[in-house]
Amino acid sequence: IIINHTDCGMLTFKDEDLRSKLQKQTGTAAVAPVAFHAFSNLEENVRQQIQKVRSHPWLPKQISVRGFVYDV
């Protein structure tokens, strides 16, 4: 089950903006590529996550994967 929720903080920034802010606040750049996986569209993110889970080679094809948006 993939569940996203309305008013999610991940909707409020872009990865690059957060990386820059963290670098300014700490004085240190990330030592490896960092992905926070921010997104701008809840429904699209749920669809993408469902596809990602469904396509994983360790998940048997007969397993049902569902996604929802919880309205907080």
Tab-separated table of C-alpha atoms in Angstrom:
chain	number	residue	atom	x	y	z
A	1	ILE	CA	0.000	0.000	0.000
A	2	ILE	CA	1.303	3.413	-1.009
A	3	ILE	CA	-0.215	6.274	0.988
A	4	ASN	CA	0.487	9.976	0.499
A	5	HIS	CA	-1.337	12.675	2.418
A	6	THR	CA	-2.513	16.199	1.762
A	7	ASP	CA	-0.532	19.058	3.312
A	8	CYS	CA	2.631	16.955	3.047
A	9	GLY	CA	5.855	18.845	3.677
A	10	MET	CA	7.439	17.099	0.681
A	11	LEU	CA	5.239	19.305	-1.519
A	12	THR	CA	6.803	22.501	-0.171
A	13	PHE	CA	10.333	22.372	-1.589
A	14	LYS	CA	12.548	21.119	-4.392
A	15	ASP	CA	15.525	18.867	-3.707
A	16	GLU	CA	18.068	21.380	-5.014
A	17	ASP	CA	16.644	24.174	-2.847
A	18	LEU	CA	16.899	22.034	0.283
A	19	ARG	CA	20.454	20.911	-0.571
A	20	SER	CA	21.468	24.559	-0.994
A	21	LYS	CA	19.788	25.592	2.242
A	22	LEU	CA	21.460	22.783	4.181
A	23	GLN	CA	24.848	23.657	2.701
A	24	LYS	CA	24.421	27.322	3.676
A	25	GLN	CA	23.319	26.445	7.207
A	26	THR	CA	26.019	23.842	7.848
A	27	GLY	CA	28.839	25.163	5.682
A	28	THR	CA	29.256	21.672	4.257
A	29	ALA	CA	28.148	20.216	0.953
A	30	ALA	CA	26.775	16.690	0.772
A	31	VAL	CA	29.585	14.172	0.311
A	32	ALA	CA	27.435	11.997	-1.940
A	33	PRO	CA	24.451	12.730	-4.157
A	34	VAL	CA	21.471	13.304	-1.898
A	35	ALA	CA	17.884	12.845	-3.050
A	36	PHE	CA	15.078	13.911	-0.745
A	37	HIS	CA	12.458	12.849	-3.311
A	38	ALA	CA	10.317	15.965	-3.023
A	39	PHE	CA	7.345	16.112	-5.375
A	40	SER	CA	4.796	18.649	-6.543
A	41	ASN	CA	1.753	16.477	-7.343
A	42	LEU	CA	0.327	13.991	-4.829
A	43	GLU	CA	-1.621	11.865	-7.274
A	44	GLU	CA	1.262	11.639	-9.729
A	45	ASN	CA	3.655	10.716	-6.932
A	46	VAL	CA	1.353	7.889	-5.822
A	47	ARG	CA	1.208	6.605	-9.428
A	48	GLN	CA	4.998	6.745	-9.743
A	49	GLN	CA	5.521	4.946	-6.437
A	50	ILE	CA	3.041	2.222	-7.394
A	51	GLN	CA	4.887	1.702	-10.671
A	52	LYS	CA	8.230	1.613	-8.876
A	53	VAL	CA	7.016	-1.027	-6.412
A	54	ARG	CA	5.265	-3.099	-9.104
A	55	SER	CA	8.378	-3.172	-11.265
A	56	HIS	CA	10.714	-4.302	-8.483
A	57	PRO	CA	12.139	-7.730	-9.343
A	58	TRP	CA	11.726	-9.065	-5.790
A	59	LEU	CA	7.958	-8.508	-5.740
A	60	PRO	CA	5.952	-11.386	-7.222
A	61	LYS	CA	3.715	-10.225	-10.082
A	62	GLN	CA	0.579	-11.623	-8.403
A	63	ILE	CA	0.947	-9.194	-5.464
A	64	SER	CA	-1.552	-6.347	-5.668
A	65	VAL	CA	-0.123	-2.859	-5.158
A	66	ARG	CA	-2.566	-0.078	-4.308
A	67	GLY	CA	-2.154	3.622	-3.721
A	68	PHE	CA	-4.180	6.241	-1.920
A	69	VAL	CA	-4.146	9.909	-0.985
A	70	TYR	CA	-5.244	10.530	2.592
A	71	ASP	CA	-6.986	13.888	2.947
A	72	VAL	CA	-5.727	15.186	6.295
